[in-house]
Amino acid sequence: MITLDGKNTSKDIKEELEVEVSQLLANGGKRPHLAAILVGNDGASETYIGAKVKACDKVGFESTLIRFESDVTVEELLAEIERVNENTDIDGLIVQLPLPKHIDEMKVTEAINPIKDVDGFHPTNIGRMALNLPTYLPATPAGILELLERHEVETSGKHCVVIGRSHIVGSPMSILMARNNYPGNCTVTLTHSRTINLKEITKTADILIVALGKAEFVTSDMIKDGVCIIDVGITRVKSDKTKSGWKLLGDVAFEKVKDKCSFITPVPGGVGPMTIAMLLKNTLISAKSKLGS
Ligand code: GUN
């Protein structure tokens, strides 16, 4: 069993980005600049945004965090997005999800200029991804592709089963794994809450990508020997064994399945750190695209 180590791989990517920032500056460019909008004070979103800002700092990017109270109106939010769209100093804009229930997430996503949409969530960029045109790939799926590629996991002709059809992970992942690319060229089955006989399907997976948000959902009886498992889940549960009193669990019962796997991502330290690295990579692409224009 080989661990797909996202912690070290993301560290490598961040080091590569640092070098690229130096080169960009040497070629007359400016520091890549990421703006992030955070609404409310949801604990998990605070943690993710904090990690994104810190990562910007680490690789030499500028970052701007724009905060709103949870009762912000959609009009106020759209006006701020417009200001960032117009600000030529800012290369990338993300709006941390989820948003409060009274805000239409799609309306907000559509307001972001696709050129600055470094999350890759805008319909234009999702369409470009589906057509295999140059675009920003959503960060978590892009991080999974990078992990597969850097660990030389064979994907062509394999049966890839994805559990979960979210806009952020499951749906784009299913498209990317079916594309005529490496990693890709898989026969893909996208499963979700209405899927019948899930276990019969997961047992035929050569690559199993799990993104449904239920701690330790995938157990040893659901997989075949030699499977490559990508675990996107992060659920915080109470623990009397850690100093903080909390621990993170994936969607896969790691200890129970690991010996049957060819490859597996740990939680924490698997997909999570890759997401941030890929967001930075997208921001650099945006900054570099301006250099020639
Ligand atoms: N919430 C959970 N994952 C993400 C992500 O990748 N981007 C944004 N903007 N919000 C998220």
PDB file of C-alpha atoms and ligand atoms in Angstrom:
ATOM      1  CA  MET A   1       0.000   0.000   0.000  1.00  0.00           C
ATOM      2  CA  ILE A   2       1.326   3.416  -0.962  1.00  0.00           C
ATOM      3  CA  THR A   3       0.107   6.508   0.875  1.00  0.00           C
ATOM      4  CA  LEU A   4      -0.766   9.383  -1.444  1.00  0.00           C
ATOM      5  CA  ASP A   5       0.872  11.990   0.728  1.00  0.00           C
ATOM      6  CA  GLY A   6      -0.818  15.329   0.141  1.00  0.00           C
ATOM      7  CA  LYS A   7       1.133  17.087   2.859  1.00  0.00           C
ATOM      8  CA  ASN A   8       4.510  16.526   1.213  1.00  0.00           C
ATOM      9  CA  THR A   9       3.216  16.832  -2.351  1.00  0.00           C
ATOM     10  CA  SER A  10       1.585  20.177  -1.571  1.00  0.00           C
ATOM     11  CA  LYS A  11       4.837  21.305   0.052  1.00  0.00           C
ATOM     12  CA  ASP A  12       6.674  20.478  -3.200  1.00  0.00           C
ATOM     13  CA  ILE A  13       4.095  22.433  -5.212  1.00  0.00           C
ATOM     14  CA  LYS A  14       4.368  25.447  -2.903  1.00  0.00           C
ATOM     15  CA  GLU A  15       8.160  25.396  -3.281  1.00  0.00           C
ATOM     16  CA  GLU A  16       7.744  25.313  -7.067  1.00  0.00           C
ATOM     17  CA  LEU A  17       5.326  28.243  -6.820  1.00  0.00           C
ATOM     18  CA  GLU A  18       7.795  30.255  -4.749  1.00  0.00           C
ATOM     19  CA  VAL A  19      10.376  29.829  -7.505  1.00  0.00           C
ATOM     20  CA  GLU A  20       7.825  30.853 -10.142  1.00  0.00           C
ATOM     21  CA  VAL A  21       6.916  33.987  -8.184  1.00  0.00           C
ATOM     22  CA  SER A  22      10.599  35.002  -8.137  1.00  0.00           C
ATOM     23  CA  GLN A  23      10.791  34.452 -11.891  1.00  0.00           C
ATOM     24  CA  LEU A  24       7.596  36.413 -12.444  1.00  0.00           C
ATOM     25  CA  LEU A  25       8.998  39.358 -10.480  1.00  0.00           C
ATOM     26  CA  ALA A  26      12.321  39.127 -12.332  1.00  0.00           C
ATOM     27  CA  ASN A  27      10.394  39.304 -15.642  1.00  0.00           C
ATOM     28  CA  GLY A  28       8.708  42.541 -14.664  1.00  0.00           C
ATOM     29  CA  GLY A  29       5.512  41.026 -13.310  1.00  0.00           C
ATOM     30  CA  LYS A  30       3.917  41.760  -9.964  1.00  0.00           C
ATOM     31  CA  ARG A  31       3.128  39.496  -7.041  1.00  0.00           C
ATOM     32  CA  PRO A  32       0.040  37.324  -7.648  1.00  0.00           C
ATOM     33  CA  HIS A  33      -2.838  38.669  -5.565  1.00  0.00           C
ATOM     34  CA  LEU A  34      -5.726  36.562  -4.255  1.00  0.00           C
ATOM     35  CA  ALA A  35      -8.850  38.123  -2.743  1.00  0.00           C
ATOM     36  CA  ALA A  36     -11.157  36.042  -0.571  1.00  0.00           C
ATOM     37  CA  ILE A  37     -14.644  36.919   0.617  1.00  0.00           C
ATOM     38  CA  LEU A  38     -15.816  35.359   3.868  1.00  0.00           C
ATOM     39  CA  VAL A  39     -19.394  35.765   5.050  1.00  0.00           C
ATOM     40  CA  GLY A  40     -20.239  35.118   8.706  1.00  0.00           C
ATOM     41  CA  ASN A  41     -18.027  33.244  11.130  1.00  0.00           C
ATOM     42  CA  ASP A  42     -18.558  29.544  10.506  1.00  0.00           C
ATOM     43  CA  GLY A  43     -15.682  27.734  12.261  1.00  0.00           C
ATOM     44  CA  ALA A  44     -14.698  25.470   9.358  1.00  0.00           C
ATOM     45  CA  SER A  45     -14.782  28.339   6.830  1.00  0.00           C
ATOM     46  CA  GLU A  46     -12.632  30.492   9.166  1.00  0.00           C
ATOM     47  CA  THR A  47     -10.101  27.658   9.328  1.00  0.00           C
ATOM     48  CA  TYR A  48     -10.021  27.139   5.545  1.00  0.00           C
ATOM     49  CA  ILE A  49      -9.722  30.864   4.805  1.00  0.00           C
ATOM     50  CA  GLY A  50      -7.016  31.264   7.455  1.00  0.00           C
ATOM     51  CA  ALA A  51      -5.048  28.448   5.816  1.00  0.00           C
ATOM     52  CA  LYS A  52      -5.472  29.992   2.354  1.00  0.00           C
ATOM     53  CA  VAL A  53      -4.223  33.416   3.516  1.00  0.00           C
ATOM     54  CA  LYS A  54      -1.259  31.801   5.288  1.00  0.00           C
ATOM     55  CA  ALA A  55      -0.394  29.777   2.179  1.00  0.00           C
ATOM     56  CA  CYS A  56      -0.433  32.973   0.065  1.00  0.00           C
ATOM     57  CA  ASP A  57       2.071  34.496   2.443  1.00  0.00           C
ATOM     58  CA  LYS A  58       4.267  31.412   2.327  1.00  0.00           C
ATOM     59  CA  VAL A  59       4.674  31.469  -1.474  1.00  0.00           C
ATOM     60  CA  GLY A  60       5.011  35.246  -1.782  1.00  0.00           C
ATOM     61  CA  PHE A  61       1.480  36.112  -2.955  1.00  0.00           C
ATOM     62  CA  GLU A  62      -0.470  39.085  -1.771  1.00  0.00           C
ATOM     63  CA  SER A  63      -3.856  38.349  -0.249  1.00  0.00           C
ATOM     64  CA  THR A  64      -6.863  40.418   0.745  1.00  0.00           C
ATOM     65  CA  LEU A  65      -9.525  39.038   3.059  1.00  0.00           C
ATOM     66  CA  ILE A  66     -12.900  40.753   2.782  1.00  0.00           C
ATOM     67  CA  ARG A  67     -15.335  39.956   5.601  1.00  0.00           C
ATOM     68  CA  PHE A  68     -19.081  40.419   5.793  1.00  0.00           C
ATOM     69  CA  GLU A  69     -21.541  39.760   8.609  1.00  0.00           C
ATOM     70  CA  SER A  70     -23.859  36.801   8.016  1.00  0.00           C
ATOM     71  CA  ASP A  71     -26.820  39.167   7.441  1.00  0.00           C
ATOM     72  CA  VAL A  72     -25.162  40.801   4.416  1.00  0.00           C
ATOM     73  CA  THR A  73     -27.567  41.317   1.506  1.00  0.00           C
ATOM     74  CA  VAL A  74     -26.949  39.706  -1.854  1.00  0.00           C
ATOM     75  CA  GLU A  75     -26.770  43.219  -3.374  1.00  0.00           C
ATOM     76  CA  GLU A  76     -23.938  44.233  -1.025  1.00  0.00           C
ATOM     77  CA  LEU A  77     -22.077  41.047  -1.862  1.00  0.00           C
ATOM     78  CA  LEU A  78     -22.528  41.493  -5.608  1.00  0.00           C
ATOM     79  CA  ALA A  79     -21.344  45.123  -5.358  1.00  0.00           C
ATOM     80  CA  GLU A  80     -18.137  43.979  -3.625  1.00  0.00           C
ATOM     81  CA  ILE A  81     -17.556  41.268  -6.235  1.00  0.00           C
ATOM     82  CA  GLU A  82     -17.948  43.917  -8.930  1.00  0.00           C
ATOM     83  CA  ARG A  83     -15.337  46.108  -7.173  1.00  0.00           C
ATOM     84  CA  VAL A  84     -12.882  43.197  -7.105  1.00  0.00           C
ATOM     85  CA  ASN A  85     -13.656  42.320 -10.734  1.00  0.00           C
ATOM     86  CA  GLU A  86     -12.705  45.885 -11.669  1.00  0.00           C
ATOM     87  CA  ASN A  87      -9.574  46.000  -9.520  1.00  0.00           C
ATOM     88  CA  THR A  88      -6.721  45.286 -11.920  1.00  0.00           C
ATOM     89  CA  ASP A  89      -4.326  44.571  -9.053  1.00  0.00           C
ATOM     90  CA  ILE A  90      -6.312  41.473  -8.018  1.00  0.00           C
ATOM     91  CA  ASP A  91      -5.718  38.285 -10.029  1.00  0.00           C
ATOM     92  CA  GLY A  92      -8.042  35.840  -8.319  1.00  0.00           C
ATOM     93  CA  LEU A  93     -11.257  36.019  -6.293  1.00  0.00           C
ATOM     94  CA  ILE A  94     -12.889  33.307  -4.213  1.00  0.00           C
ATOM     95  CA  VAL A  95     -16.052  33.471  -2.159  1.00  0.00           C
ATOM     96  CA  GLN A  96     -15.822  30.899   0.612  1.00  0.00           C
ATOM     97  CA  LEU A  97     -18.751  28.449   0.558  1.00  0.00           C
ATOM     98  CA  PRO A  98     -21.186  27.663   2.038  1.00  0.00           C
ATOM     99  CA  LEU A  99     -22.975  31.012   2.160  1.00  0.00           C
ATOM    100  CA  PRO A 100     -25.890  31.813   4.497  1.00  0.00           C
ATOM    101  CA  LYS A 101     -29.202  30.351   3.297  1.00  0.00           C
ATOM    102  CA  HIS A 102     -30.651  33.704   2.174  1.00  0.00           C
ATOM    103  CA  ILE A 103     -27.857  34.165  -0.395  1.00  0.00           C
ATOM    104  CA  ASP A 104     -28.135  32.435  -3.769  1.00  0.00           C
ATOM    105  CA  GLU A 105     -24.700  30.804  -4.226  1.00  0.00           C
ATOM    106  CA  MET A 106     -25.089  30.465  -7.990  1.00  0.00           C
ATOM    107  CA  LYS A 107     -25.905  34.166  -8.368  1.00  0.00           C
ATOM    108  CA  VAL A 108     -22.738  34.998  -6.435  1.00  0.00           C
ATOM    109  CA  THR A 109     -20.606  32.536  -8.410  1.00  0.00           C
ATOM    110  CA  GLU A 110     -21.912  33.897 -11.702  1.00  0.00           C
ATOM    111  CA  ALA A 111     -21.009  37.453 -10.656  1.00  0.00           C
ATOM    112  CA  ILE A 112     -17.282  36.615 -10.491  1.00  0.00           C
ATOM    113  CA  ASN A 113     -15.397  37.460 -13.668  1.00  0.00           C
ATOM    114  CA  PRO A 114     -14.465  34.002 -15.107  1.00  0.00           C
ATOM    115  CA  ILE A 115     -10.912  35.325 -15.645  1.00  0.00           C
ATOM    116  CA  LYS A 116     -10.583  35.814 -11.859  1.00  0.00           C
ATOM    117  CA  ASP A 117     -12.556  32.691 -10.893  1.00  0.00           C
ATOM    118  CA  VAL A 118      -9.577  30.747  -9.499  1.00  0.00           C
ATOM    119  CA  ASP A 119     -11.966  28.326  -7.726  1.00  0.00           C
ATOM    120  CA  GLY A 120     -13.120  27.261 -11.197  1.00  0.00           C
ATOM    121  CA  PHE A 121     -16.785  27.291 -10.130  1.00  0.00           C
ATOM    122  CA  HIS A 122     -18.174  29.742 -12.731  1.00  0.00           C
ATOM    123  CA  PRO A 123     -20.439  28.055 -15.326  1.00  0.00           C
ATOM    124  CA  THR A 124     -18.122  29.313 -18.086  1.00  0.00           C
ATOM    125  CA  ASN A 125     -15.137  27.596 -16.480  1.00  0.00           C
ATOM    126  CA  ILE A 126     -17.066  24.395 -15.708  1.00  0.00           C
ATOM    127  CA  GLY A 127     -18.081  24.316 -19.386  1.00  0.00           C
ATOM    128  CA  ARG A 128     -14.498  24.882 -20.516  1.00  0.00           C
ATOM    129  CA  MET A 129     -13.361  22.080 -18.202  1.00  0.00           C
ATOM    130  CA  ALA A 130     -15.960  19.702 -19.677  1.00  0.00           C
ATOM    131  CA  LEU A 131     -14.742  20.584 -23.182  1.00  0.00           C
ATOM    132  CA  ASN A 132     -11.092  20.075 -22.193  1.00  0.00           C
ATOM    133  CA  LEU A 133     -10.304  23.732 -22.971  1.00  0.00           C
ATOM    134  CA  PRO A 134      -7.716  25.711 -20.958  1.00  0.00           C
ATOM    135  CA  THR A 135      -9.342  26.956 -17.735  1.00  0.00           C
ATOM    136  CA  TYR A 136      -9.044  26.960 -13.951  1.00  0.00           C
ATOM    137  CA  LEU A 137      -9.875  23.490 -12.664  1.00  0.00           C
ATOM    138  CA  PRO A 138     -11.746  23.435  -9.339  1.00  0.00           C
ATOM    139  CA  ALA A 139      -9.057  23.175  -6.668  1.00  0.00           C
ATOM    140  CA  THR A 140     -10.012  19.915  -4.943  1.00  0.00           C
ATOM    141  CA  PRO A 141     -10.457  17.896  -8.162  1.00  0.00           C
ATOM    142  CA  ALA A 142      -7.263  19.485  -9.536  1.00  0.00           C
ATOM    143  CA  GLY A 143      -5.438  18.463  -6.353  1.00  0.00           C
ATOM    144  CA  ILE A 144      -6.638  14.876  -6.776  1.00  0.00           C
ATOM    145  CA  LEU A 145      -5.392  14.792 -10.393  1.00  0.00           C
ATOM    146  CA  GLU A 146      -2.035  16.153  -9.248  1.00  0.00           C
ATOM    147  CA  LEU A 147      -1.746  13.491  -6.524  1.00  0.00           C
ATOM    148  CA  LEU A 148      -2.527  10.725  -9.042  1.00  0.00           C
ATOM    149  CA  GLU A 149      -0.053  12.144 -11.564  1.00  0.00           C
ATOM    150  CA  ARG A 150       2.819  12.736  -9.164  1.00  0.00           C
ATOM    151  CA  HIS A 151       2.436   9.181  -7.810  1.00  0.00           C
ATOM    152  CA  GLU A 152       2.135   7.768 -11.365  1.00  0.00           C
ATOM    153  CA  VAL A 153      -1.173   6.036 -10.666  1.00  0.00           C
ATOM    154  CA  GLU A 154      -2.377   4.256 -13.820  1.00  0.00           C
ATOM    155  CA  THR A 155      -5.828   5.529 -14.822  1.00  0.00           C
ATOM    156  CA  SER A 156      -6.379   4.673 -18.496  1.00  0.00           C
ATOM    157  CA  GLY A 157      -9.170   2.120 -18.987  1.00  0.00           C
ATOM    158  CA  LYS A 158      -9.783   1.837 -15.237  1.00  0.00           C
ATOM    159  CA  HIS A 159     -13.194   1.895 -13.617  1.00  0.00           C
ATOM    160  CA  CYS A 160     -13.396   5.029 -11.507  1.00  0.00           C
ATOM    161  CA  VAL A 161     -16.300   5.224  -9.072  1.00  0.00           C
ATOM    162  CA  VAL A 162     -17.102   8.605  -7.541  1.00  0.00           C
ATOM    163  CA  ILE A 163     -19.351   8.811  -4.465  1.00  0.00           C
ATOM    164  CA  GLY A 164     -21.074  12.200  -4.153  1.00  0.00           C
ATOM    165  CA  ARG A 165     -22.231  14.610  -6.865  1.00  0.00           C
ATOM    166  CA  SER A 166     -21.441  18.024  -5.329  1.00  0.00           C
ATOM    167  CA  HIS A 167     -20.640  20.921  -7.640  1.00  0.00           C
ATOM    168  CA  ILE A 168     -17.304  21.386  -5.876  1.00  0.00           C
ATOM    169  CA  VAL A 169     -15.943  17.831  -5.983  1.00  0.00           C
ATOM    170  CA  GLY A 170     -18.007  14.862  -7.198  1.00  0.00           C
ATOM    171  CA  SER A 171     -19.466  16.239 -10.429  1.00  0.00           C
ATOM    172  CA  PRO A 172     -16.283  17.893 -11.765  1.00  0.00           C
ATOM    173  CA  MET A 173     -14.241  14.862 -10.674  1.00  0.00           C
ATOM    174  CA  SER A 174     -16.434  12.545 -12.719  1.00  0.00           C
ATOM    175  CA  ILE A 175     -15.945  14.747 -15.800  1.00  0.00           C
ATOM    176  CA  LEU A 176     -12.183  15.029 -15.320  1.00  0.00           C
ATOM    177  CA  MET A 177     -11.605  11.306 -14.842  1.00  0.00           C
ATOM    178  CA  ALA A 178     -13.471  10.564 -18.092  1.00  0.00           C
ATOM    179  CA  ARG A 179     -11.569  13.145 -20.195  1.00  0.00           C
ATOM    180  CA  ASN A 180      -9.110  12.022 -22.849  1.00  0.00           C
ATOM    181  CA  ASN A 181      -6.095  12.943 -20.713  1.00  0.00           C
ATOM    182  CA  TYR A 182      -3.701  11.634 -18.128  1.00  0.00           C
ATOM    183  CA  PRO A 183      -4.922  11.339 -15.409  1.00  0.00           C
ATOM    184  CA  GLY A 184      -8.219  10.379 -17.022  1.00  0.00           C
ATOM    185  CA  ASN A 185      -9.458   8.006 -19.714  1.00  0.00           C
ATOM    186  CA  CYS A 186     -11.406   6.128 -17.050  1.00  0.00           C
ATOM    187  CA  THR A 187     -14.807   4.536 -17.348  1.00  0.00           C
ATOM    188  CA  VAL A 188     -16.603   6.595 -14.719  1.00  0.00           C
ATOM    189  CA  THR A 189     -19.609   5.807 -12.524  1.00  0.00           C
ATOM    190  CA  LEU A 190     -20.952   8.780 -10.546  1.00  0.00           C
ATOM    191  CA  THR A 191     -22.949   7.565  -7.543  1.00  0.00           C
ATOM    192  CA  HIS A 192     -25.085   9.571  -5.097  1.00  0.00           C
ATOM    193  CA  SER A 193     -27.779   9.365  -2.450  1.00  0.00           C
ATOM    194  CA  ARG A 194     -30.313   7.753  -4.821  1.00  0.00           C
ATOM    195  CA  THR A 195     -27.917   5.091  -6.113  1.00  0.00           C
ATOM    196  CA  ILE A 196     -29.194   1.554  -5.647  1.00  0.00           C
ATOM    197  CA  ASN A 197     -26.785  -1.235  -4.625  1.00  0.00           C
ATOM    198  CA  LEU A 198     -23.876   1.131  -4.018  1.00  0.00           C
ATOM    199  CA  LYS A 199     -21.713  -1.653  -2.600  1.00  0.00           C
ATOM    200  CA  GLU A 200     -22.066  -3.741  -5.778  1.00  0.00           C
ATOM    201  CA  ILE A 201     -20.724  -0.759  -7.721  1.00  0.00           C
ATOM    202  CA  THR A 202     -17.918   0.270  -5.353  1.00  0.00           C
ATOM    203  CA  LYS A 203     -16.678  -3.340  -5.297  1.00  0.00           C
ATOM    204  CA  THR A 204     -15.877  -3.049  -9.014  1.00  0.00           C
ATOM    205  CA  ALA A 205     -13.906   0.217  -8.622  1.00  0.00           C
ATOM    206  CA  ASP A 206     -10.225   0.343  -9.559  1.00  0.00           C
ATOM    207  CA  ILE A 207     -10.199   3.966  -8.378  1.00  0.00           C
ATOM    208  CA  LEU A 208     -12.692   5.036  -5.714  1.00  0.00           C
ATOM    209  CA  ILE A 209     -13.151   8.756  -5.025  1.00  0.00           C
ATOM    210  CA  VAL A 210     -15.251   9.395  -1.935  1.00  0.00           C
ATOM    211  CA  ALA A 211     -16.735  12.846  -1.317  1.00  0.00           C
ATOM    212  CA  LEU A 212     -19.994  12.539   0.580  1.00  0.00           C
ATOM    213  CA  GLY A 213     -19.113  13.879   4.034  1.00  0.00           C
ATOM    214  CA  LYS A 214     -20.014  10.851   6.174  1.00  0.00           C
ATOM    215  CA  ALA A 215     -17.246   9.767   8.532  1.00  0.00           C
ATOM    216  CA  GLU A 216     -15.832   6.278   7.846  1.00  0.00           C
ATOM    217  CA  PHE A 217     -18.651   5.429   5.417  1.00  0.00           C
ATOM    218  CA  VAL A 218     -16.519   3.195   3.179  1.00  0.00           C
ATOM    219  CA  THR A 219     -15.626  -0.098   4.832  1.00  0.00           C
ATOM    220  CA  SER A 220     -13.517  -3.055   3.785  1.00  0.00           C
ATOM    221  CA  ASP A 221     -16.479  -5.083   2.437  1.00  0.00           C
ATOM    222  CA  MET A 222     -17.221  -2.312  -0.111  1.00  0.00           C
ATOM    223  CA  ILE A 223     -13.913  -2.486  -2.007  1.00  0.00           C
ATOM    224  CA  LYS A 224     -11.862  -4.948  -4.002  1.00  0.00           C
ATOM    225  CA  ASP A 225      -8.190  -5.800  -3.504  1.00  0.00           C
ATOM    226  CA  GLY A 226      -5.782  -3.386  -5.166  1.00  0.00           C
ATOM    227  CA  VAL A 227      -8.141  -0.400  -5.305  1.00  0.00           C
ATOM    228  CA  CYS A 228      -6.786   3.160  -5.251  1.00  0.00           C
ATOM    229  CA  ILE A 229      -8.824   5.211  -2.777  1.00  0.00           C
ATOM    230  CA  ILE A 230      -9.096   8.994  -2.710  1.00  0.00           C
ATOM    231  CA  ASP A 231     -10.817  10.211   0.460  1.00  0.00           C
ATOM    232  CA  VAL A 232     -12.125  13.779   0.267  1.00  0.00           C
ATOM    233  CA  GLY A 233     -14.112  13.692   3.527  1.00  0.00           C
ATOM    234  CA  ILE A 234     -13.167  15.712   6.604  1.00  0.00           C
ATOM    235  CA  THR A 235     -15.453  15.325   9.603  1.00  0.00           C
ATOM    236  CA  ARG A 236     -14.442  16.726  12.989  1.00  0.00           C
ATOM    237  CA  VAL A 237     -15.381  14.388  15.855  1.00  0.00           C
ATOM    238  CA  LYS A 238     -14.747  14.503  19.611  1.00  0.00           C
ATOM    239  CA  SER A 239     -11.780  12.477  20.828  1.00  0.00           C
ATOM    240  CA  ASP A 240     -10.319  11.842  24.274  1.00  0.00           C
ATOM    241  CA  LYS A 241      -7.023  10.800  22.661  1.00  0.00           C
ATOM    242  CA  THR A 242      -5.968  14.213  21.312  1.00  0.00           C
ATOM    243  CA  LYS A 243      -4.841  17.344  23.133  1.00  0.00           C
ATOM    244  CA  SER A 244      -7.442  19.488  21.390  1.00  0.00           C
ATOM    245  CA  GLY A 245     -10.255  17.056  22.217  1.00  0.00           C
ATOM    246  CA  TRP A 246     -11.060  16.734  18.478  1.00  0.00           C
ATOM    247  CA  LYS A 247      -9.885  14.578  15.611  1.00  0.00           C
ATOM    248  CA  LEU A 248     -10.530  14.540  11.867  1.00  0.00           C
ATOM    249  CA  LEU A 249     -12.063  11.536  10.146  1.00  0.00           C
ATOM    250  CA  GLY A 250     -12.316  10.847   6.428  1.00  0.00           C
ATOM    251  CA  ASP A 251     -15.204   9.245   4.551  1.00  0.00           C
ATOM    252  CA  VAL A 252     -13.186   6.008   4.527  1.00  0.00           C
ATOM    253  CA  ALA A 253     -12.411   3.738   7.503  1.00  0.00           C
ATOM    254  CA  PHE A 254      -8.669   4.060   6.794  1.00  0.00           C
ATOM    255  CA  GLU A 255      -7.321   1.503   9.266  1.00  0.00           C
ATOM    256  CA  LYS A 256      -9.841  -1.141   8.181  1.00  0.00           C
ATOM    257  CA  VAL A 257      -9.332  -0.739   4.411  1.00  0.00           C
ATOM    258  CA  LYS A 258      -5.688   0.268   3.980  1.00  0.00           C
ATOM    259  CA  ASP A 259      -4.266  -3.248   3.593  1.00  0.00           C
ATOM    260  CA  LYS A 260      -6.555  -3.954   0.632  1.00  0.00           C
ATOM    261  CA  CYS A 261      -5.465  -0.785  -1.227  1.00  0.00           C
ATOM    262  CA  SER A 262      -2.758  -0.175  -3.820  1.00  0.00           C
ATOM    263  CA  PHE A 263      -2.893   3.558  -2.980  1.00  0.00           C
ATOM    264  CA  ILE A 264      -4.833   5.530  -0.401  1.00  0.00           C
ATOM    265  CA  THR A 265      -4.970   9.159   0.779  1.00  0.00           C
ATOM    266  CA  PRO A 266      -4.824   9.699   4.547  1.00  0.00           C
ATOM    267  CA  VAL A 267      -7.069  12.136   6.470  1.00  0.00           C
ATOM    268  CA  PRO A 268      -5.689  14.553   7.464  1.00  0.00           C
ATOM    269  CA  GLY A 269      -2.717  15.065   5.124  1.00  0.00           C
ATOM    270  CA  GLY A 270      -4.193  13.743   1.875  1.00  0.00           C
ATOM    271  CA  VAL A 271      -6.519  15.736  -0.376  1.00  0.00           C
ATOM    272  CA  GLY A 272      -6.957  18.698   2.020  1.00  0.00           C
ATOM    273  CA  PRO A 273      -3.504  20.304   1.652  1.00  0.00           C
ATOM    274  CA  MET A 274      -3.627  19.755  -2.120  1.00  0.00           C
ATOM    275  CA  THR A 275      -6.739  21.930  -2.470  1.00  0.00           C
ATOM    276  CA  ILE A 276      -4.921  25.006  -1.202  1.00  0.00           C
ATOM    277  CA  ALA A 277      -1.842  24.338  -3.330  1.00  0.00           C
ATOM    278  CA  MET A 278      -4.014  24.138  -6.461  1.00  0.00           C
ATOM    279  CA  LEU A 279      -5.870  27.342  -5.595  1.00  0.00           C
ATOM    280  CA  LEU A 280      -2.483  29.079  -5.452  1.00  0.00           C
ATOM    281  CA  LYS A 281      -1.495  27.481  -8.757  1.00  0.00           C
ATOM    282  CA  ASN A 282      -4.663  28.854 -10.402  1.00  0.00           C
ATOM    283  CA  THR A 283      -3.916  32.320  -8.989  1.00  0.00           C
ATOM    284  CA  LEU A 284      -0.416  32.198 -10.448  1.00  0.00           C
ATOM    285  CA  ILE A 285      -1.844  31.189 -13.853  1.00  0.00           C
ATOM    286  CA  SER A 286      -4.110  34.246 -13.711  1.00  0.00           C
ATOM    287  CA  ALA A 287      -1.239  36.558 -12.763  1.00  0.00           C
ATOM    288  CA  LYS A 288       0.994  35.145 -15.499  1.00  0.00           C
ATOM    289  CA  SER A 289      -1.704  35.483 -18.159  1.00  0.00           C
ATOM    290  CA  LYS A 290      -1.587  39.264 -17.644  1.00  0.00           C
ATOM    291  CA  LEU A 291       2.129  39.530 -18.241  1.00  0.00           C
ATOM    292  CA  GLY A 292       1.741  39.042 -21.985  1.00  0.00           C
ATOM    293  CA  SER A 293      -1.403  41.170 -22.308  1.00  0.00           C
TER     294      SER A 293
HETATM  295  N1  GUN B   1     -15.935  25.432   0.580  1.00  0.00           N
HETATM  296  C1  GUN B   1     -15.465  24.165   0.610  1.00  0.00           C
HETATM  297  N2  GUN B   1     -14.519  23.979  -0.348  1.00  0.00           N
HETATM  298  C2  GUN B   1     -14.402  25.164  -0.990  1.00  0.00           C
HETATM  299  C3  GUN B   1     -13.576  25.595  -2.069  1.00  0.00           C
HETATM  300  O1  GUN B   1     -12.773  24.861  -2.650  1.00  0.00           O
HETATM  301  N3  GUN B   1     -13.739  26.906  -2.438  1.00  0.00           N
HETATM  302  C4  GUN B   1     -14.647  27.728  -1.828  1.00  0.00           C
HETATM  303  N4  GUN B   1     -14.745  28.962  -2.286  1.00  0.00           N
HETATM  304  N5  GUN B   1     -15.420  27.344  -0.846  1.00  0.00           N
HETATM  305  C5  GUN B   1     -15.294  26.068  -0.417  1.00  0.00           C
END
